[in-house]
PDB file of C-alpha atoms in Angstrom:
ATOM      1  CA  MET A   7      -6.251  -7.830   6.921  1.00  0.00           C
ATOM      2  CA  SER A   8      -5.365 -10.393   9.484  1.00  0.00           C
ATOM      3  CA  THR A   9      -6.660 -13.892   9.070  1.00  0.00           C
ATOM      4  CA  SER A  10      -7.935 -14.167  12.632  1.00  0.00           C
ATOM      5  CA  SER A  11     -10.516 -11.432  12.082  1.00  0.00           C
ATOM      6  CA  THR A  12     -11.900 -13.020   8.920  1.00  0.00           C
ATOM      7  CA  ARG A  13     -12.103 -16.520  10.373  1.00  0.00           C
ATOM      8  CA  GLY A  14     -14.179 -15.397  13.325  1.00  0.00           C
ATOM      9  CA  SER A  15     -16.601 -13.238  11.337  1.00  0.00           C
ATOM     10  CA  GLN A  16     -18.604 -15.864   9.482  1.00  0.00           C
ATOM     11  CA  THR A  17     -22.260 -16.744   9.598  1.00  0.00           C
ATOM     12  CA  THR A  18     -23.587 -20.145  10.636  1.00  0.00           C
ATOM     13  CA  THR A  19     -23.750 -21.270   6.990  1.00  0.00           C
ATOM     14  CA  GLY A  20     -20.005 -20.702   6.528  1.00  0.00           C
ATOM     15  CA  LYS A  21     -20.492 -17.852   4.059  1.00  0.00           C
ATOM     16  CA  HIS A  22     -18.430 -14.748   4.606  1.00  0.00           C
ATOM     17  CA  PRO A  23     -20.547 -11.770   5.697  1.00  0.00           C
ATOM     18  CA  THR A  24     -19.066  -9.337   3.138  1.00  0.00           C
ATOM     19  CA  PHE A  25     -17.151 -11.280   0.454  1.00  0.00           C
ATOM     20  CA  HIS A  26     -18.977 -12.869  -2.491  1.00  0.00           C
ATOM     21  CA  GLY A  27     -18.443 -16.439  -3.671  1.00  0.00           C
ATOM     22  CA  ILE A  28     -16.556 -17.844  -0.692  1.00  0.00           C
ATOM     23  CA  ARG A  29     -17.355 -19.936   2.351  1.00  0.00           C
ATOM     24  CA  ASN A  30     -15.535 -21.441   5.274  1.00  0.00           C
ATOM     25  CA  ARG A  31     -15.115 -25.176   5.681  1.00  0.00           C
ATOM     26  CA  ASN A  32     -13.004 -26.604   8.511  1.00  0.00           C
ATOM     27  CA  GLY A  33     -10.995 -23.410   8.968  1.00  0.00           C
ATOM     28  CA  LYS A  34     -10.140 -22.960   5.286  1.00  0.00           C
ATOM     29  CA  TRP A  35     -11.797 -20.734   2.736  1.00  0.00           C
ATOM     30  CA  ILE A  36     -13.383 -22.217  -0.382  1.00  0.00           C
ATOM     31  CA  ALA A  37     -14.058 -20.245  -3.539  1.00  0.00           C
ATOM     32  CA  GLU A  38     -16.421 -21.292  -6.316  1.00  0.00           C
ATOM     33  CA  ILE A  39     -18.591 -19.582  -8.889  1.00  0.00           C
ATOM     34  CA  ARG A  40     -21.721 -20.564 -10.776  1.00  0.00           C
ATOM     35  CA  GLU A  41     -21.410 -20.600 -14.555  1.00  0.00           C
ATOM     36  CA  PRO A  42     -23.799 -18.213 -16.339  1.00  0.00           C
ATOM     37  CA  ARG A  43     -27.073 -19.792 -17.482  1.00  0.00           C
ATOM     38  CA  LYS A  44     -26.046 -23.187 -15.995  1.00  0.00           C
ATOM     39  CA  THR A  45     -26.552 -24.983 -12.710  1.00  0.00           C
ATOM     40  CA  SER A  46     -22.933 -26.160 -12.534  1.00  0.00           C
ATOM     41  CA  ARG A  47     -20.203 -24.422 -10.571  1.00  0.00           C
ATOM     42  CA  ILE A  48     -16.510 -23.956 -11.200  1.00  0.00           C
ATOM     43  CA  TRP A  49     -14.348 -24.954  -8.247  1.00  0.00           C
ATOM     44  CA  LEU A  50     -11.720 -22.245  -7.716  1.00  0.00           C
ATOM     45  CA  GLY A  51      -9.817 -23.781  -4.833  1.00  0.00           C
ATOM     46  CA  THR A  52      -9.268 -23.834  -1.102  1.00  0.00           C
ATOM     47  CA  TYR A  53      -7.311 -20.994   0.490  1.00  0.00           C
ATOM     48  CA  LEU A  54      -5.865 -20.067   3.869  1.00  0.00           C
ATOM     49  CA  THR A  55      -7.538 -16.659   4.114  1.00  0.00           C
ATOM     50  CA  ALA A  56     -10.855 -15.177   3.094  1.00  0.00           C
ATOM     51  CA  GLU A  57      -9.068 -12.440   1.168  1.00  0.00           C
ATOM     52  CA  MET A  58      -7.216 -14.963  -0.997  1.00  0.00           C
ATOM     53  CA  ALA A  59     -10.436 -16.830  -1.768  1.00  0.00           C
ATOM     54  CA  ALA A  60     -12.236 -13.560  -2.509  1.00  0.00           C
ATOM     55  CA  ALA A  61      -9.499 -12.529  -4.978  1.00  0.00           C
ATOM     56  CA  ALA A  62      -9.830 -15.918  -6.708  1.00  0.00           C
ATOM     57  CA  TYR A  63     -13.576 -15.362  -6.998  1.00  0.00           C
ATOM     58  CA  ASP A  64     -13.013 -11.870  -8.445  1.00  0.00           C
ATOM     59  CA  VAL A  65     -10.923 -13.220 -11.345  1.00  0.00           C
ATOM     60  CA  ALA A  66     -13.503 -15.875 -12.111  1.00  0.00           C
ATOM     61  CA  ALA A  67     -16.313 -13.310 -12.004  1.00  0.00           C
ATOM     62  CA  LEU A  68     -14.407 -11.055 -14.399  1.00  0.00           C
ATOM     63  CA  ALA A  69     -13.781 -13.966 -16.776  1.00  0.00           C
ATOM     64  CA  LEU A  70     -17.416 -15.091 -16.782  1.00  0.00           C
ATOM     65  CA  ARG A  71     -19.350 -11.842 -16.362  1.00  0.00           C
ATOM     66  CA  GLY A  72     -16.938  -9.129 -17.515  1.00  0.00           C
ATOM     67  CA  GLY A  73     -17.549  -5.573 -16.366  1.00  0.00           C
ATOM     68  CA  ASP A  74     -20.965  -6.479 -14.915  1.00  0.00           C
ATOM     69  CA  ALA A  75     -19.357  -8.656 -12.234  1.00  0.00           C
ATOM     70  CA  SER A  76     -19.881  -7.878  -8.575  1.00  0.00           C
ATOM     71  CA  LEU A  77     -16.335  -7.848  -7.161  1.00  0.00           C
ATOM     72  CA  ASN A  78     -14.867  -8.119  -3.684  1.00  0.00           C
ATOM     73  CA  PHE A  79     -11.800  -5.992  -4.524  1.00  0.00           C
ATOM     74  CA  PRO A  80     -12.690  -3.715  -7.455  1.00  0.00           C
ATOM     75  CA  HIS A  81      -9.509  -1.661  -6.945  1.00  0.00           C
ATOM     76  CA  PHE A  82      -7.388  -4.706  -7.903  1.00  0.00           C
ATOM     77  CA  VAL A  83      -8.983  -5.200 -11.342  1.00  0.00           C
ATOM     78  CA  GLY A  84      -5.896  -3.885 -13.137  1.00  0.00           C
ATOM     79  CA  SER A  85      -3.633  -6.272 -11.199  1.00  0.00           C
ATOM     80  CA  TYR A  86      -5.482  -9.484 -12.077  1.00  0.00           C
ATOM     81  CA  ARG A  87      -4.708 -11.649 -15.091  1.00  0.00           C
ATOM     82  CA  VAL A  88      -8.085 -12.476 -16.586  1.00  0.00           C
ATOM     83  CA  PRO A  89      -8.122 -15.577 -18.839  1.00  0.00           C
ATOM     84  CA  GLU A  90      -8.815 -15.110 -22.533  1.00  0.00           C
ATOM     85  CA  SER A  91     -11.538 -17.757 -22.631  1.00  0.00           C
ATOM     86  CA  PRO A  92     -14.003 -18.875 -19.960  1.00  0.00           C
ATOM     87  CA  GLU A  93     -12.683 -22.454 -19.757  1.00  0.00           C
ATOM     88  CA  PRO A  94     -12.771 -23.787 -16.170  1.00  0.00           C
ATOM     89  CA  ALA A  95      -9.090 -24.857 -16.201  1.00  0.00           C
ATOM     90  CA  MET A  96      -7.932 -21.400 -17.327  1.00  0.00           C
ATOM     91  CA  ILE A  97     -10.188 -19.698 -14.778  1.00  0.00           C
ATOM     92  CA  ARG A  98      -8.823 -21.928 -11.973  1.00  0.00           C
ATOM     93  CA  SER A  99      -5.252 -21.089 -12.981  1.00  0.00           C
ATOM     94  CA  ALA A 100      -5.916 -17.336 -13.037  1.00  0.00           C
ATOM     95  CA  ALA A 101      -7.799 -17.608  -9.723  1.00  0.00           C
ATOM     96  CA  GLY A 102      -4.771 -19.241  -8.125  1.00  0.00           C
ATOM     97  CA  GLU A 103      -2.547 -16.408  -9.386  1.00  0.00           C
ATOM     98  CA  ALA A 104      -4.948 -13.816  -7.970  1.00  0.00           C
ATOM     99  CA  ALA A 105      -4.926 -15.574  -4.602  1.00  0.00           C
ATOM    100  CA  GLU A 106      -1.105 -15.515  -4.561  1.00  0.00           C
ATOM    101  CA  LEU A 107      -1.172 -11.825  -5.461  1.00  0.00           C
ATOM    102  CA  MET A 108      -3.530 -11.163  -2.543  1.00  0.00           C
ATOM    103  CA  LYS A 109      -1.297 -13.216  -0.231  1.00  0.00           C
ATOM    104  CA  ALA A 110       1.673 -11.013  -1.183  1.00  0.00           C
ATOM    105  CA  VAL A 111      -0.382  -7.834  -0.688  1.00  0.00           C
ATOM    106  CA  MET A 112      -1.516  -9.015   2.750  1.00  0.00           C
ATOM    107  CA  LYS A 113       2.052  -9.938   3.743  1.00  0.00           C
ATOM    108  CA  ARG A 114       3.335  -6.525   2.676  1.00  0.00           C
ATOM    109  CA  ALA A 115       0.530  -4.790   4.614  1.00  0.00           C
ATOM    110  CA  ASP A 116       1.258  -6.884   7.718  1.00  0.00           C
ATOM    111  CA  ASP A 117       4.996  -6.108   7.449  1.00  0.00           C
ATOM    112  CA  GLU A 118       4.309  -2.384   7.127  1.00  0.00           C
ATOM    113  CA  GLN A 119       1.968  -2.477  10.112  1.00  0.00           C
ATOM    114  CA  ARG A 120       4.486  -4.434  12.181  1.00  0.00           C
ATOM    115  CA  HIS A 121       7.354  -2.055  11.303  1.00  0.00           C
ATOM    116  CA  GLY A 122       5.292   1.105  11.595  1.00  0.00           C
ATOM    117  CA  GLY A 123       5.215   1.657   7.846  1.00  0.00           C
ATOM    118  CA  PHE A 124       8.973   2.121   7.530  1.00  0.00           C
ATOM    119  CA  ASP A 125      11.246  -0.318   5.746  1.00  0.00           C
ATOM    120  CA  HIS A 126      14.273   1.948   6.108  1.00  0.00           C
ATOM    121  CA  GLU A 127      17.082   1.260   8.501  1.00  0.00           C
ATOM    122  CA  PHE A 128      18.638   3.970  10.669  1.00  0.00           C
ATOM    123  CA  ILE A 129      21.555   5.829   9.093  1.00  0.00           C
ATOM    124  CA  ASP A 130      23.873   7.724  11.407  1.00  0.00           C
ATOM    125  CA  GLU A 131      24.843  10.852   9.464  1.00  0.00           C
ATOM    126  CA  GLU A 132      27.200  11.947  12.240  1.00  0.00           C
ATOM    127  CA  ALA A 133      29.297   8.809  11.767  1.00  0.00           C
ATOM    128  CA  ILE A 134      29.183   8.990   7.951  1.00  0.00           C
ATOM    129  CA  PHE A 135      30.461  12.578   7.808  1.00  0.00           C
ATOM    130  CA  ASP A 136      32.837  12.096  10.771  1.00  0.00           C
ATOM    131  CA  MET A 137      31.210  14.969  12.626  1.00  0.00           C
ATOM    132  CA  PRO A 138      30.349  13.736  16.126  1.00  0.00           C
ATOM    133  CA  LYS A 139      28.200  16.778  17.027  1.00  0.00           C
ATOM    134  CA  LEU A 140      26.649  17.497  13.608  1.00  0.00           C
ATOM    135  CA  LEU A 141      23.043  17.888  14.778  1.00  0.00           C
ATOM    136  CA  VAL A 142      24.004  19.883  17.871  1.00  0.00           C
ATOM    137  CA  ASP A 143      26.164  22.231  15.779  1.00  0.00           C
ATOM    138  CA  MET A 144      23.355  22.690  13.258  1.00  0.00           C
ATOM    139  CA  ALA A 145      20.895  23.529  16.023  1.00  0.00           C
ATOM    140  CA  GLU A 146      23.297  26.067  17.549  1.00  0.00           C
ATOM    141  CA  GLY A 147      23.800  27.655  14.131  1.00  0.00           C
ATOM    142  CA  MET A 148      20.089  28.329  13.848  1.00  0.00           C
ATOM    143  CA  LEU A 149      20.161  30.309  17.122  1.00  0.00           C
ATOM    144  CA  LEU A 150      22.887  32.789  16.098  1.00  0.00           C
ATOM    145  CA  SER A 151      21.958  36.429  15.866  1.00  0.00           C
ATOM    146  CA  PRO A 152      22.549  38.285  12.581  1.00  0.00           C
ATOM    147  CA  PRO A 153      25.900  40.007  12.049  1.00  0.00           C
ATOM    148  CA  ARG A 154      26.166  43.692  13.010  1.00  0.00           C
ATOM    149  CA  GLN A 155      25.806  46.272  10.294  1.00  0.00           C
ATOM    150  CA  THR A 156      28.735  48.564   9.683  1.00  0.00           C
ATOM    151  CA  ALA A 157      28.198  52.333   9.770  1.00  0.00           C
ATOM    152  CA  THR A 158      30.316  53.000   6.697  1.00  0.00           C
ATOM    153  CA  ASP A 159      28.656  52.809   3.337  1.00  0.00           C
ATOM    154  CA  ASP A 160      30.702  52.917   0.130  1.00  0.00           C
ATOM    155  CA  ARG A 161      27.717  53.762  -2.053  1.00  0.00           C
ATOM    156  CA  SER A 162      27.147  57.262  -3.302  1.00  0.00           C
ATOM    157  CA  VAL A 163      23.892  59.079  -2.610  1.00  0.00           C
ATOM    158  CA  GLY A 164      22.816  59.482  -6.245  1.00  0.00           C
ATOM    159  CA  ASP A 165      22.888  55.758  -7.196  1.00  0.00           C
ATOM    160  CA  ASP A 166      19.756  53.858  -8.264  1.00  0.00           C
ATOM    161  CA  TYR A 167      19.897  51.900  -5.056  1.00  0.00           C
ATOM    162  CA  SER A 168      17.100  51.379  -2.604  1.00  0.00           C
ATOM    163  CA  SER A 169      18.188  51.589   1.004  1.00  0.00           C
ATOM    164  CA  ASP A 170      15.283  49.308   1.943  1.00  0.00           C
ATOM    165  CA  CYS A 171      17.278  46.326   0.686  1.00  0.00           C
ATOM    166  CA  ASP A 172      20.639  46.924   2.370  1.00  0.00           C
ATOM    167  CA  ASN A 173      21.137  43.258   3.079  1.00  0.00           C
ATOM    168  CA  LEU A 174      19.413  40.092   4.076  1.00  0.00           C
ATOM    169  CA  TRP A 175      19.340  40.974   7.750  1.00  0.00           C
ATOM    170  CA  SER A 176      17.481  44.270   7.361  1.00  0.00           C
ATOM    171  CA  TYR A 177      14.149  42.482   7.285  1.00  0.00           C
TER     172      TYR A 177
END
């Protein structure tokens, strides 16, 4: 989701090749939507990335067209705040919130990619438990052979005991 890939992948008209309702003007992405049954458009704003502009368009499309809307990010529908009424000011406000949400999602994805998907720092268990060779000792313990079985058996012959299960090491 890097911004460099979306800025370079535009057509000569400035429209994005895959996202609906956005276009590029002077390196920034503009989102707008046509009102149903009217020739006028609602200006949704100017954004730094195509993804932010596309998220703004999605909220406006949901507010104006409902479930019939063609969305750029249908999997984010539950995350968007859709305005109660289709007033342009309310749609613009919700579009701005959706763009900020997308900005946060993109930042988190970039951070995960940069850090290899791990946000955890290294914890040295050997230092915590004051056992300088903890992992080496554990590995050596896994290589030990089972203890020897003793020849003496205290059980009587007539007991309801199966000799197949003498102990754990008989398997």
